[in-house]
mmCIF file of C-alpha atoms and ligand atoms in Angstrom:
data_model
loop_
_atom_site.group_PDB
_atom_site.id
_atom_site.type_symbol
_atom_site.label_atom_id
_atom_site.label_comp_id
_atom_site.label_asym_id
_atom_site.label_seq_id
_atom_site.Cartn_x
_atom_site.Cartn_y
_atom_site.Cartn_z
ATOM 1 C CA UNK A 1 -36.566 10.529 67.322
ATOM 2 C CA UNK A 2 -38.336 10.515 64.069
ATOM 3 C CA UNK A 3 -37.074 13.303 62.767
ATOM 4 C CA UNK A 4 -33.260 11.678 63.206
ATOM 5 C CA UNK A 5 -34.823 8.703 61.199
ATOM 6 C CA UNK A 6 -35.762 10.542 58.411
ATOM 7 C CA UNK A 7 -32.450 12.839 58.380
ATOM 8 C CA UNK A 8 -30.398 9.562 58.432
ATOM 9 C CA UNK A 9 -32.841 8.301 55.436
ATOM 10 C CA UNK A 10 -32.781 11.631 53.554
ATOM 11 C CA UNK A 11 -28.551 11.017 53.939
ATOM 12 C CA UNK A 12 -28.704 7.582 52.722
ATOM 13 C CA UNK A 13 -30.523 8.145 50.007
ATOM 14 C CA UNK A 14 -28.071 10.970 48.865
ATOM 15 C CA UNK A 15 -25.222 8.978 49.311
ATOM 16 C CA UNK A 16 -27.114 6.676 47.139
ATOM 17 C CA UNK A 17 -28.151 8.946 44.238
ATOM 18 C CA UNK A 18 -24.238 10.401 43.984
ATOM 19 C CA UNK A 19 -22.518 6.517 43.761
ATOM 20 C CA UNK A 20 -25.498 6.434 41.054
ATOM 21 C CA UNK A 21 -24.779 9.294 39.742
ATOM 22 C CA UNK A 22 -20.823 9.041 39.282
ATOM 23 C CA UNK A 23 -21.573 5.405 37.909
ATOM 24 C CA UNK A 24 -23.766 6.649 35.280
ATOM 25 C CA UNK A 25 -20.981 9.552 34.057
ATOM 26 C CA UNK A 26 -17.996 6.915 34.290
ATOM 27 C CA UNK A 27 -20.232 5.187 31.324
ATOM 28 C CA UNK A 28 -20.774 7.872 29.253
ATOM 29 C CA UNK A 29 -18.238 7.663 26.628
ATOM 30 C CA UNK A 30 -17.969 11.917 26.479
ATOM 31 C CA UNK A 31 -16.610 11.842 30.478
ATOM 32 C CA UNK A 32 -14.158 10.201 32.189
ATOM 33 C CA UNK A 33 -14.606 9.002 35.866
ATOM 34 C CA UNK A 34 -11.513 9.097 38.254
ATOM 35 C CA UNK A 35 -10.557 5.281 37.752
ATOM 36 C CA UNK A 36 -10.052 5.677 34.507
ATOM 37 C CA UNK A 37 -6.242 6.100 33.391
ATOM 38 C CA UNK A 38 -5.931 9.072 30.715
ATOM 39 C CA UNK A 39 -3.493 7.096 29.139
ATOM 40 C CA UNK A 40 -6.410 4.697 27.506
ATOM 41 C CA UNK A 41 -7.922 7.509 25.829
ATOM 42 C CA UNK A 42 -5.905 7.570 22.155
ATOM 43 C CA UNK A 43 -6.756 10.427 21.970
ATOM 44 C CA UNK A 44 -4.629 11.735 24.580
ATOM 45 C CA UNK A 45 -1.105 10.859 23.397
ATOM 46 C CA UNK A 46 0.623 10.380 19.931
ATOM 47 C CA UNK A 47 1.351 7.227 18.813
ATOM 48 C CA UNK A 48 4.871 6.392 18.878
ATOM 49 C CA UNK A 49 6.654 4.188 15.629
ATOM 50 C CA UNK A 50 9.829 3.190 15.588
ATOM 51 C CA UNK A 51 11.437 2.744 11.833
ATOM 52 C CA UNK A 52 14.056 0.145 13.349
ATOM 53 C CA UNK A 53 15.049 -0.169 10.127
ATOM 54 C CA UNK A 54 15.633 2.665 7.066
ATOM 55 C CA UNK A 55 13.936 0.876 4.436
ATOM 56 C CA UNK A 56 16.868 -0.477 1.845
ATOM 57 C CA UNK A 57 18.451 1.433 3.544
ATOM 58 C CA UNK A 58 17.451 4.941 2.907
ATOM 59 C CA UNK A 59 16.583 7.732 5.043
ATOM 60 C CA UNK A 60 12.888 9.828 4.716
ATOM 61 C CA UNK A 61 11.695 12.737 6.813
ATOM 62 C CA UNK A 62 9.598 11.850 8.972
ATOM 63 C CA UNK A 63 8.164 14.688 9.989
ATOM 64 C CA UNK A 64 5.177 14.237 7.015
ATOM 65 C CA UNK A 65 2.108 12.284 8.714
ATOM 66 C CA UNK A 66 0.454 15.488 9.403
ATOM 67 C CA UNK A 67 1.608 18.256 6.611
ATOM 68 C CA UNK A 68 1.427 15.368 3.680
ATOM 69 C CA UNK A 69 -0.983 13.101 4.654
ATOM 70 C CA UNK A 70 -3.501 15.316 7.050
ATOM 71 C CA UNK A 71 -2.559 12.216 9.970
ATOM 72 C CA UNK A 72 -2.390 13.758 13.090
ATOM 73 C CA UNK A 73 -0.979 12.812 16.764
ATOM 74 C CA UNK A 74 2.055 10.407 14.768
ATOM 75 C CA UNK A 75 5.681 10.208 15.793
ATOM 76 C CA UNK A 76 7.743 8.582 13.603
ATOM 77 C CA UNK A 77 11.154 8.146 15.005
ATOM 78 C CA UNK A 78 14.510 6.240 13.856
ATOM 79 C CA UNK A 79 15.818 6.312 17.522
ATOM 80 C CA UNK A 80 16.425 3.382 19.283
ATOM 81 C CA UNK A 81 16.420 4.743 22.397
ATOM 82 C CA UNK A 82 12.321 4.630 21.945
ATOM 83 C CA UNK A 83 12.502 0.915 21.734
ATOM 84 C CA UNK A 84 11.022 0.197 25.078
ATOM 85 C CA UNK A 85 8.398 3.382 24.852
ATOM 86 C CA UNK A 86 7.206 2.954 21.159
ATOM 87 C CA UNK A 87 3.639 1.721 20.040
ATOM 88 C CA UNK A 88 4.959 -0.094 17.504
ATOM 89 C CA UNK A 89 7.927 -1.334 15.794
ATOM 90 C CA UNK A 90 7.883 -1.050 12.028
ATOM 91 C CA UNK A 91 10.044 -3.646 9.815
ATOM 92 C CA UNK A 92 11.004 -4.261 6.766
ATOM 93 C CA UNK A 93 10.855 -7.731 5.358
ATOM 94 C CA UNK A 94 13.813 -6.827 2.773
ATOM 95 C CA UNK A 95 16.016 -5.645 6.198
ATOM 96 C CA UNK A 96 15.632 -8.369 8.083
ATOM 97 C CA UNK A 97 18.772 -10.509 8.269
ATOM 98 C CA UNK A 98 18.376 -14.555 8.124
ATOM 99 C CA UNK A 99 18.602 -15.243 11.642
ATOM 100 C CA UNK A 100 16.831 -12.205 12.569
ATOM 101 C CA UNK A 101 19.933 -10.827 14.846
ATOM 102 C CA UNK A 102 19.177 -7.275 13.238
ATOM 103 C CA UNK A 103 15.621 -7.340 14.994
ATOM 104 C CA UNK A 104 14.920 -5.387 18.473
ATOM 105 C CA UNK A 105 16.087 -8.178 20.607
ATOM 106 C CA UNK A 106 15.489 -8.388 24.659
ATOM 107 C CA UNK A 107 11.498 -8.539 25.933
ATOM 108 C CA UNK A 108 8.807 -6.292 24.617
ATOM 109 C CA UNK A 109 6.665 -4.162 26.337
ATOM 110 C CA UNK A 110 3.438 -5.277 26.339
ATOM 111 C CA UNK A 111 1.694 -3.026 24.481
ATOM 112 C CA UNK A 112 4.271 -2.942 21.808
ATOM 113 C CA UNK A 113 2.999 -4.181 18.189
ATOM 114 C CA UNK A 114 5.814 -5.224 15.430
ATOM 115 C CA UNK A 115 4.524 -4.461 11.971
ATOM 116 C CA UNK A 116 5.665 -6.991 8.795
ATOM 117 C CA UNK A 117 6.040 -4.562 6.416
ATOM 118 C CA UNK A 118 6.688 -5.401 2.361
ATOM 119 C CA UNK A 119 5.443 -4.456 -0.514
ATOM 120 C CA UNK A 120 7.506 -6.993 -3.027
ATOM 121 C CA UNK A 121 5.167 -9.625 -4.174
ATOM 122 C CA UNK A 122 5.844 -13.298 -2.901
ATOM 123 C CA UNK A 123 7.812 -14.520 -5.607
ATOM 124 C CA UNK A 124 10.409 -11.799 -4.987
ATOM 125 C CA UNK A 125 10.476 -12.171 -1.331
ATOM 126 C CA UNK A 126 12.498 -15.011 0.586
ATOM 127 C CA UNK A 127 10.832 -16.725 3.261
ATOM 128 C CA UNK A 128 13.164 -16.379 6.214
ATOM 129 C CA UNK A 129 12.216 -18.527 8.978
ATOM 130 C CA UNK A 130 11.292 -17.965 12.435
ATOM 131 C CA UNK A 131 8.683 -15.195 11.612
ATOM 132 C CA UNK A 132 5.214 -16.959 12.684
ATOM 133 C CA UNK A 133 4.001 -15.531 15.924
ATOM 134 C CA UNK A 134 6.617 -12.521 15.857
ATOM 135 C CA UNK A 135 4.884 -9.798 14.204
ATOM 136 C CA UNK A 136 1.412 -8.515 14.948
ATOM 137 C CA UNK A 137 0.256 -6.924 12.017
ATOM 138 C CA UNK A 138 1.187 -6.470 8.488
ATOM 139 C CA UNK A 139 1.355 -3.717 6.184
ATOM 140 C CA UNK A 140 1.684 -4.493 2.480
ATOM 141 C CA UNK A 141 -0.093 -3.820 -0.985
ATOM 142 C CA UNK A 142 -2.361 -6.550 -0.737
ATOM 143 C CA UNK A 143 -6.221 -5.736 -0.280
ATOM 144 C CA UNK A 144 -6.337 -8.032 2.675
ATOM 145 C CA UNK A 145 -3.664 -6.872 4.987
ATOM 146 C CA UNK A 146 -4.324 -5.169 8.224
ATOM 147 C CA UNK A 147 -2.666 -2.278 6.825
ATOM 148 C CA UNK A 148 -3.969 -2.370 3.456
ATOM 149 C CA UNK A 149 -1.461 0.415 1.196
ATOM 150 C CA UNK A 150 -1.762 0.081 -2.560
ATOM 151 C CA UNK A 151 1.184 1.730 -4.779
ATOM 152 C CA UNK A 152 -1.503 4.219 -6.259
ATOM 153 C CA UNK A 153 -4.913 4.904 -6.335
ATOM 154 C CA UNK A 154 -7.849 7.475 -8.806
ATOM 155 C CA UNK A 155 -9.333 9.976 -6.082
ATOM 156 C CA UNK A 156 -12.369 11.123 -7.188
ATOM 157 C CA UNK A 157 -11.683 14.946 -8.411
ATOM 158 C CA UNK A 158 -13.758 17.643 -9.431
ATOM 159 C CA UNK A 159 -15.067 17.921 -13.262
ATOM 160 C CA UNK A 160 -12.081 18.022 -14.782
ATOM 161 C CA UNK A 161 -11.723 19.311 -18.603
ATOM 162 C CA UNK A 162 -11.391 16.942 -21.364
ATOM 163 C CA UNK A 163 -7.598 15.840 -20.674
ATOM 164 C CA UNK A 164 -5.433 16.402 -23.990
ATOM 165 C CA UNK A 165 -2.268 13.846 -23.883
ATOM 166 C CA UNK A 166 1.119 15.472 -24.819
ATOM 167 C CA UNK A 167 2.389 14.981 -27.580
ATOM 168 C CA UNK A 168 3.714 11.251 -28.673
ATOM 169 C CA UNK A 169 6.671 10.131 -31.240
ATOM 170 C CA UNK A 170 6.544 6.445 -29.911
ATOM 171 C CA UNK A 171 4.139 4.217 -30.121
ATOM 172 C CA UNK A 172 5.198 1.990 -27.141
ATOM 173 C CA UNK A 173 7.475 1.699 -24.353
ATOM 174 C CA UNK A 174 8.661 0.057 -21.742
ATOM 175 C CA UNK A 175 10.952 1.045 -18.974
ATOM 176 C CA UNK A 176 12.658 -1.863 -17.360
ATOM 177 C CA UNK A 177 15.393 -2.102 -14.640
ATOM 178 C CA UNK A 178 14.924 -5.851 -13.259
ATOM 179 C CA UNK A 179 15.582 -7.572 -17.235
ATOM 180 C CA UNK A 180 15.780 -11.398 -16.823
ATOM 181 C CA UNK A 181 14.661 -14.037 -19.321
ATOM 182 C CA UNK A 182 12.877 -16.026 -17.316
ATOM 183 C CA UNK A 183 10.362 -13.749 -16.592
ATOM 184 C CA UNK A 184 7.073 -14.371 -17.724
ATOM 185 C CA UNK A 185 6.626 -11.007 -19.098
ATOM 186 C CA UNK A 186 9.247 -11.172 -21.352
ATOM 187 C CA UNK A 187 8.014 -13.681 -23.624
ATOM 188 C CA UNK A 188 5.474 -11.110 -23.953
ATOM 189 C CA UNK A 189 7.815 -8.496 -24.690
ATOM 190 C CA UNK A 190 9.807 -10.671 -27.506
ATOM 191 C CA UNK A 191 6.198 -11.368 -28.805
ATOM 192 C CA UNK A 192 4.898 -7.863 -29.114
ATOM 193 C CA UNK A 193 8.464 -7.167 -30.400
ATOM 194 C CA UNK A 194 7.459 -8.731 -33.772
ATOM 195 C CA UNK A 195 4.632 -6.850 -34.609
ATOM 196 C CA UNK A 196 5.545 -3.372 -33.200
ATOM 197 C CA UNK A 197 8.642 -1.489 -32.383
ATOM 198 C CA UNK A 198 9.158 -1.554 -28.680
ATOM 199 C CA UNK A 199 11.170 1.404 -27.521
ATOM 200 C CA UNK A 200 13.145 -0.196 -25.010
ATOM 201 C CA UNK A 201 14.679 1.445 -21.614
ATOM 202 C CA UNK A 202 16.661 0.685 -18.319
ATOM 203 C CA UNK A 203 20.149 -0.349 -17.262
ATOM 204 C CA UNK A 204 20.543 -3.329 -19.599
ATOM 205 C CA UNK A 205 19.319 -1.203 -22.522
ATOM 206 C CA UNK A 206 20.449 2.642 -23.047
ATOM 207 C CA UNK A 207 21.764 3.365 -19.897
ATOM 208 C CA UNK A 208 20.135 4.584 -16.117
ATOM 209 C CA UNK A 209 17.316 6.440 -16.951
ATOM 210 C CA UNK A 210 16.866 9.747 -14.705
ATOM 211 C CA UNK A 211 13.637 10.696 -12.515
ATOM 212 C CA UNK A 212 13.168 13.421 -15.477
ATOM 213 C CA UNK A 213 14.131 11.195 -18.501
ATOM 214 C CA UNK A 214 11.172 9.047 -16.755
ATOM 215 C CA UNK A 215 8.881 11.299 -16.788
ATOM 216 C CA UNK A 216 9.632 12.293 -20.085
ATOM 217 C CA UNK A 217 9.644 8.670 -21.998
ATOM 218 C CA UNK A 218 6.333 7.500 -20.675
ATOM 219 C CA UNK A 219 4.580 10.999 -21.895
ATOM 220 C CA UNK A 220 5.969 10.827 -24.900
ATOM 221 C CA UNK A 221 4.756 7.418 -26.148
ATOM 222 C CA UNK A 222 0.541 6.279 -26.930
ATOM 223 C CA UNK A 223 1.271 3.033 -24.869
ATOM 224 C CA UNK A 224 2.848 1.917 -21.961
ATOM 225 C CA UNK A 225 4.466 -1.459 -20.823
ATOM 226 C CA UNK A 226 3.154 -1.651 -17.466
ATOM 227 C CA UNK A 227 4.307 -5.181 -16.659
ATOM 228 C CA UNK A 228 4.865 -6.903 -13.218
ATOM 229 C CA UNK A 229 7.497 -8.804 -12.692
ATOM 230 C CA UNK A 230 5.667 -12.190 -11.437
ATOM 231 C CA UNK A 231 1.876 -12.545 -11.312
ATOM 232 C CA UNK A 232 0.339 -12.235 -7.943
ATOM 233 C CA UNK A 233 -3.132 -11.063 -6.534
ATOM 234 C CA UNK A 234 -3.326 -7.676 -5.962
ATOM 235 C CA UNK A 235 0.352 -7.061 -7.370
ATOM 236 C CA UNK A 236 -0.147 -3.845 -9.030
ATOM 237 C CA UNK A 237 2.310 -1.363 -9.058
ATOM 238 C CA UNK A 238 3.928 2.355 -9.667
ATOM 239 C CA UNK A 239 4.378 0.639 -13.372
ATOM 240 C CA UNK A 240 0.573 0.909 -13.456
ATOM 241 C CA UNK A 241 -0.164 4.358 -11.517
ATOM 242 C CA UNK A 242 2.743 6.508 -12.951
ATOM 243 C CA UNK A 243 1.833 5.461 -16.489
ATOM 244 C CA UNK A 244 -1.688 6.847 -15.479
ATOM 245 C CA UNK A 245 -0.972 9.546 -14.272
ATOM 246 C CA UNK A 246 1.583 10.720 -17.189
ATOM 247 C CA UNK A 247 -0.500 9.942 -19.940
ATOM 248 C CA UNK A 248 0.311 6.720 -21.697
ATOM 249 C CA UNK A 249 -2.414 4.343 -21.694
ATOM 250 C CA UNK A 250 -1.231 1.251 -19.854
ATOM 251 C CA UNK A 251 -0.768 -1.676 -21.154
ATOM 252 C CA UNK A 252 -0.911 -4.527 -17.977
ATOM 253 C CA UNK A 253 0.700 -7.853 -17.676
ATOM 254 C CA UNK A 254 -0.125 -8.956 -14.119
ATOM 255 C CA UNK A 255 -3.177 -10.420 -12.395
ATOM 256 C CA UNK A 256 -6.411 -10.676 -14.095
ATOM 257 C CA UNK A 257 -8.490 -7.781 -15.428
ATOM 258 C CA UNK A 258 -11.193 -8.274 -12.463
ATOM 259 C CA UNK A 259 -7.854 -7.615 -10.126
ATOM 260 C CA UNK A 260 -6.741 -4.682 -11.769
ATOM 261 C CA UNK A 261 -10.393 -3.163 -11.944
ATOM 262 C CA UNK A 262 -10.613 -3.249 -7.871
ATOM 263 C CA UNK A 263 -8.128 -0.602 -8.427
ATOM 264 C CA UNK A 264 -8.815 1.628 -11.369
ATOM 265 C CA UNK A 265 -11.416 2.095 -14.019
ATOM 266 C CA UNK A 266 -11.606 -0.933 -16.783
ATOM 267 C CA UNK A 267 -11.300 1.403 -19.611
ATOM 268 C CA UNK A 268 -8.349 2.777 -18.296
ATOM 269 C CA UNK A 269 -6.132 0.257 -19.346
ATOM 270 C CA UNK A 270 -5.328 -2.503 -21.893
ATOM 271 C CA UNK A 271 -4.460 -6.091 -20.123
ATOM 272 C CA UNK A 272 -2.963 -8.292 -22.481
ATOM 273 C CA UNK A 273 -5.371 -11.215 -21.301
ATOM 274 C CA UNK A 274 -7.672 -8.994 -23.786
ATOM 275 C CA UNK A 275 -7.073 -10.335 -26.696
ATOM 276 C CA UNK A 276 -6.636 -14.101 -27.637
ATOM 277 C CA UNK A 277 -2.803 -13.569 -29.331
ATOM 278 C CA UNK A 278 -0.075 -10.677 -29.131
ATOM 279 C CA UNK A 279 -0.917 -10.164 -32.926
ATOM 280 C CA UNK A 280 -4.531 -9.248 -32.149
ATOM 281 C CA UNK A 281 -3.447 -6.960 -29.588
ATOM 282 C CA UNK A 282 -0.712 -5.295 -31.588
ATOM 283 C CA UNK A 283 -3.548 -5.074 -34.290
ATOM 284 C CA UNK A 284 -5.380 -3.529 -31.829
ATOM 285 C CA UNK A 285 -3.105 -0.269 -30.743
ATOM 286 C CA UNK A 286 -2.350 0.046 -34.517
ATOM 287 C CA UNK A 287 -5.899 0.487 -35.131
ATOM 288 C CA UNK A 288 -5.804 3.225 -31.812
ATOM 289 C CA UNK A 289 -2.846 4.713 -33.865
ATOM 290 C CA UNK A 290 -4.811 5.527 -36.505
ATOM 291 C CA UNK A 291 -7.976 6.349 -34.967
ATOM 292 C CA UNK A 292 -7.600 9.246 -32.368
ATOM 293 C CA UNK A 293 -11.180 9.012 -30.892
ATOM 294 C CA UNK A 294 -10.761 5.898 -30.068
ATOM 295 C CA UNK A 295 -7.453 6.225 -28.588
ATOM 296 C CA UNK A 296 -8.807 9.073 -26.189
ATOM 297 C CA UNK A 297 -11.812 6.860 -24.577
ATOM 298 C CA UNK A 298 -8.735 5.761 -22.420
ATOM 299 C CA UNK A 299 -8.582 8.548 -20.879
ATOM 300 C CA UNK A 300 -12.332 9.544 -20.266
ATOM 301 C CA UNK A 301 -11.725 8.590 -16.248
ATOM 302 C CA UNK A 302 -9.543 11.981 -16.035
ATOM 303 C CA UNK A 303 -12.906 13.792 -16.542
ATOM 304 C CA UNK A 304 -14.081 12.035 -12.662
ATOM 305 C CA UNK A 305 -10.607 10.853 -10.912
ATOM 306 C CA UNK A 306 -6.458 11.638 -10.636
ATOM 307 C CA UNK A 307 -4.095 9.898 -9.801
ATOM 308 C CA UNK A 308 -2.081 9.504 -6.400
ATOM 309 C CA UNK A 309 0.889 7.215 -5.935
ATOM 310 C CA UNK A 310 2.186 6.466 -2.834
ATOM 311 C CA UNK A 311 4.957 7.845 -1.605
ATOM 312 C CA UNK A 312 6.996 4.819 -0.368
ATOM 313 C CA UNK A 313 8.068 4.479 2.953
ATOM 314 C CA UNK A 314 6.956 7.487 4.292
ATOM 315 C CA UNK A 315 3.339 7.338 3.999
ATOM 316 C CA UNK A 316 2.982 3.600 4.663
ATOM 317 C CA UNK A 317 4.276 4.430 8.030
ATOM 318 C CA UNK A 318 2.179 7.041 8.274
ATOM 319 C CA UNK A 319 -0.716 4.462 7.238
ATOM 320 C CA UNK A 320 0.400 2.173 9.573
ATOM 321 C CA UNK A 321 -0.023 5.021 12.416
ATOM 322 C CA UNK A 322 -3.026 5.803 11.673
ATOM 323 C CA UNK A 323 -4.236 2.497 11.829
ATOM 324 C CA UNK A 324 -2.730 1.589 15.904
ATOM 325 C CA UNK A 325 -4.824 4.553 16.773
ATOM 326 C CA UNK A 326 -7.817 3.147 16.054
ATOM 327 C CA UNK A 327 -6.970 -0.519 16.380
ATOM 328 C CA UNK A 328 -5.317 -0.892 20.156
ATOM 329 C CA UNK A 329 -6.425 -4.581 20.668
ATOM 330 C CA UNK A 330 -3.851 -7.521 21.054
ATOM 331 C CA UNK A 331 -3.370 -9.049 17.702
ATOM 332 C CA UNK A 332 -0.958 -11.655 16.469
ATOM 333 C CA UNK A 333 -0.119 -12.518 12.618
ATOM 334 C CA UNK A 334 -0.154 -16.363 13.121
ATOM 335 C CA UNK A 335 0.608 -17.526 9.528
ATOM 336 C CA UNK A 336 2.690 -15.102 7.670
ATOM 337 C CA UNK A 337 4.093 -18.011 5.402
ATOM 338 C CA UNK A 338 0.465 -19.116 4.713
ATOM 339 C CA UNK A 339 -1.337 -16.084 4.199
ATOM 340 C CA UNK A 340 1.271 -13.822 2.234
ATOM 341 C CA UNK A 341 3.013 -17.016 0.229
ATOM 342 C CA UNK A 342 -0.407 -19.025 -0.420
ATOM 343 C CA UNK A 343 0.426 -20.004 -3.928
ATOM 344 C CA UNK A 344 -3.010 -21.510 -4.160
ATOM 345 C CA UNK A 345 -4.003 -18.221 -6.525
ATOM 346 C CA UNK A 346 -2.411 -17.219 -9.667
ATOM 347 C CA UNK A 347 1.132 -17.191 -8.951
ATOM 348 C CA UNK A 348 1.737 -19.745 -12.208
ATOM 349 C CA UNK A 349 -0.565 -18.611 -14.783
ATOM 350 C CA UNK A 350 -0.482 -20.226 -18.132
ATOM 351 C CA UNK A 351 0.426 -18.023 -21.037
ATOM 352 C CA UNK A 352 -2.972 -18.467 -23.107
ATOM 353 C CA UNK A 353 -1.848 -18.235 -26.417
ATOM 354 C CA UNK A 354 1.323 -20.243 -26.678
HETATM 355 C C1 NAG B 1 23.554 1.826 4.916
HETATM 356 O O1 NAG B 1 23.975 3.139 4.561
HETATM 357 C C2 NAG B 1 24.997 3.646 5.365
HETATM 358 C C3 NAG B 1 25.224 5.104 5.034
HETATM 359 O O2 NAG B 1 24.949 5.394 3.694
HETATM 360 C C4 NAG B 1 26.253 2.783 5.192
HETATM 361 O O3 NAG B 1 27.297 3.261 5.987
HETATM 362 C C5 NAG B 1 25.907 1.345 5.590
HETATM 363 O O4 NAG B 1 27.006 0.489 5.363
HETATM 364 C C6 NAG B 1 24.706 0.839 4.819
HETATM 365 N N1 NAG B 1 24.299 -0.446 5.347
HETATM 366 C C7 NAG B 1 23.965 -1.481 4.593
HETATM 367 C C8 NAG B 1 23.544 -2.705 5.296
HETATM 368 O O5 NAG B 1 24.000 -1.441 3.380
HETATM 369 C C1 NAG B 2 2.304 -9.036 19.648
HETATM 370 O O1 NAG B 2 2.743 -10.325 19.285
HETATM 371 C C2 NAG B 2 3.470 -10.975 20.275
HETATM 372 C C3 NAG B 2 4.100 -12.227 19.679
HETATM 373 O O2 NAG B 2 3.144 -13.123 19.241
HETATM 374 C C4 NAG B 2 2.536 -11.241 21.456
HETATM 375 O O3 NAG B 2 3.231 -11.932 22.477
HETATM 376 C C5 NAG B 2 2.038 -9.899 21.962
HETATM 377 O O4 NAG B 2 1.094 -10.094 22.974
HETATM 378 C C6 NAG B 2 1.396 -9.093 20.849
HETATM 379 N N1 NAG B 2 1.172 -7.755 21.346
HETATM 380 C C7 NAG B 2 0.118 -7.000 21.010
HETATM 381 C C8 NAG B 2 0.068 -5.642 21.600
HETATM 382 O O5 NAG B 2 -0.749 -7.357 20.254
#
């Protein structure tokens, strides 16, 4: 009789130790217990984005996430037959039509996130309504997105030699496709105009200039006019990065110096908030003119960093992958109008010197 007791005990006890056992390894992050559904793991599938929209209405491979931008397990797909299986839905501000007819209609899957994607600064964007509580992220140049992409950025690089700029016959340039007078920077422009020649390109001016013609105006002048079209925080754009990273020193109109230093070195660049008038700063690259050393301390940051710009829409969509695989909670971008059009910071700021 006793030993049946202590069988049944030893049995209980067993039974016991096991539950304990498979409750313990259903905790430990490294196994997975039978309850769990693979499909929670993010590790286990790719994450799926629909482009619902080409961007302005151009095509991109999108076969890059991994081979460009080292992002693995991301499927990028234009196919609307993925509507109701895609992670998330990525679209355009620019694309979206005024009463939003163009937009995936019928319900979405649960799981489904719908990314607000733009990268035009506020005063260039309309505000089309309806678009509170739709989206649930968004992905745009500004440092305080969820999906934070910035036109360019310096990568820290190896020691690099001492960087020689080609060779210059223009002092400075500007390359300019969006010309209207009242633009802000173009009282600027006109300014500088009196003081120094401004060799002046884009549509309204010669005529189209050419990816290579580009390339080969900005290398081929000391200074470059890299300025924004309306002021806004964080604002900074290929105008900035691709005058970098071809060998002009850049001269900024945009948001303040402290703005444009989150983003690249402060002796990188000349912002025209530098100097109290447009004289003293044309007095200024005349005296970089004529002295070459001094001109060259612009480009002392090529010794530590180079220059990447993004490569518009493809890697932002890649970006934005990247980003639902390690951010799977239920999120919802409440005040689009409030956050991305908050005029509360330098959207109107007062020429100093006038
Ligand atoms: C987009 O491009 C396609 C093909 O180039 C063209 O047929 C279509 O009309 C364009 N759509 C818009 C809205 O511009
Ligand atoms: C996305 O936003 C919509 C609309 O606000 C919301 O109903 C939905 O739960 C959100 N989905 C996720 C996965 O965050």
């Amino acid at each position: 009789m006793l030993r049946w007791r202590l069988w049944r005990l030893f049995w209980y006890v067993a039974l016991l130790l096991s539950v304990l056992l498979i409750a313990m390894l259903c905790y430990t992050p490294s196994f997975h217990c039978l309850t769990q559904e693979p499909l929670e793991n993010p590790r286990h599938r790719p994450v799926v984005v629909l482009i619902w929209l080409w961007p302005f209405n151009k095509t991109f491979e999108l076969d890059l996430c991994s081979s460009l931008f080292n992002i693995h397990d991301c499927i990028l797909t234009a196919d609307r037959d993925f509507t109701d299986k895609a992670d998330a839905v990525l679209i355009h501000h620019r694309d979206i039509a005024w009463d939003k007819s163009n937009l995936p209609q019928g319900p979405r899957p649960p799981h489904q996130k719908w990314i607000w994607m733009n990268f035009e600064s506020p005063s260039n964007t309309v505000q089309i309504p309806g678009l509170d509580n739709l989206f649930n992220v968004s992905l745009s140049y500004r440092t305080d997105a969820d999906i934070s992409v910035p036109y360019g950025a310096l990568v820290q690089a190896e020691d690099i030699e001492d960087f020689v700029p080609s060779k210059k016959d223009k002092l400075v340039c500007w390359i300019v496709s969006n010309y209207r007078l009242h633009h802000k920077r173009m009282q600027y422009y006109k300014e500088l105009q009196k003081y120094v020649k401004v060799h002046v390109y884009g549509d309204l001016f010669e005529r189209h200039v050419s990816k290579q013609e580009y390339k080969d105006i900005i290398s081929s002048c000391k200074f470059y006019l890299s300025f924004e079209n309306s002021v806004h925080k964080d604002y900074i754009t290929e105008k900035l990065f691709n005058a970098l990273d071809l060998g002009a020193v850049p001269i900024v109109f945009g948001p303040a110096r402290k703005n444009y230093e989150r983003f690249v070195p402060g002796d990188s660049f000349i912002h025209v908030d530098d100097f109290p008038s447009i004289r003293a700063l044309a007095k200024h690259l005349f005296l970089l003119h004529h002295r070459e050393a001094l001109y060259l301390r612009y480009f002392r940051w090529r010794r530590h960093f180079h220059v990447m710009t993004t490569f518009f829409p493809g890697e932002n969509a890649c970006r934005a992958c990247e980003y639902l695989q390690q951010n799977r909670q239920y999120q919802v971008l409440k005040d689009l109008y409030q956050w991305f059009w908050d005029t509360s910071e330098g959207l109107d700021l007062p020429l100093s010197f006038y």
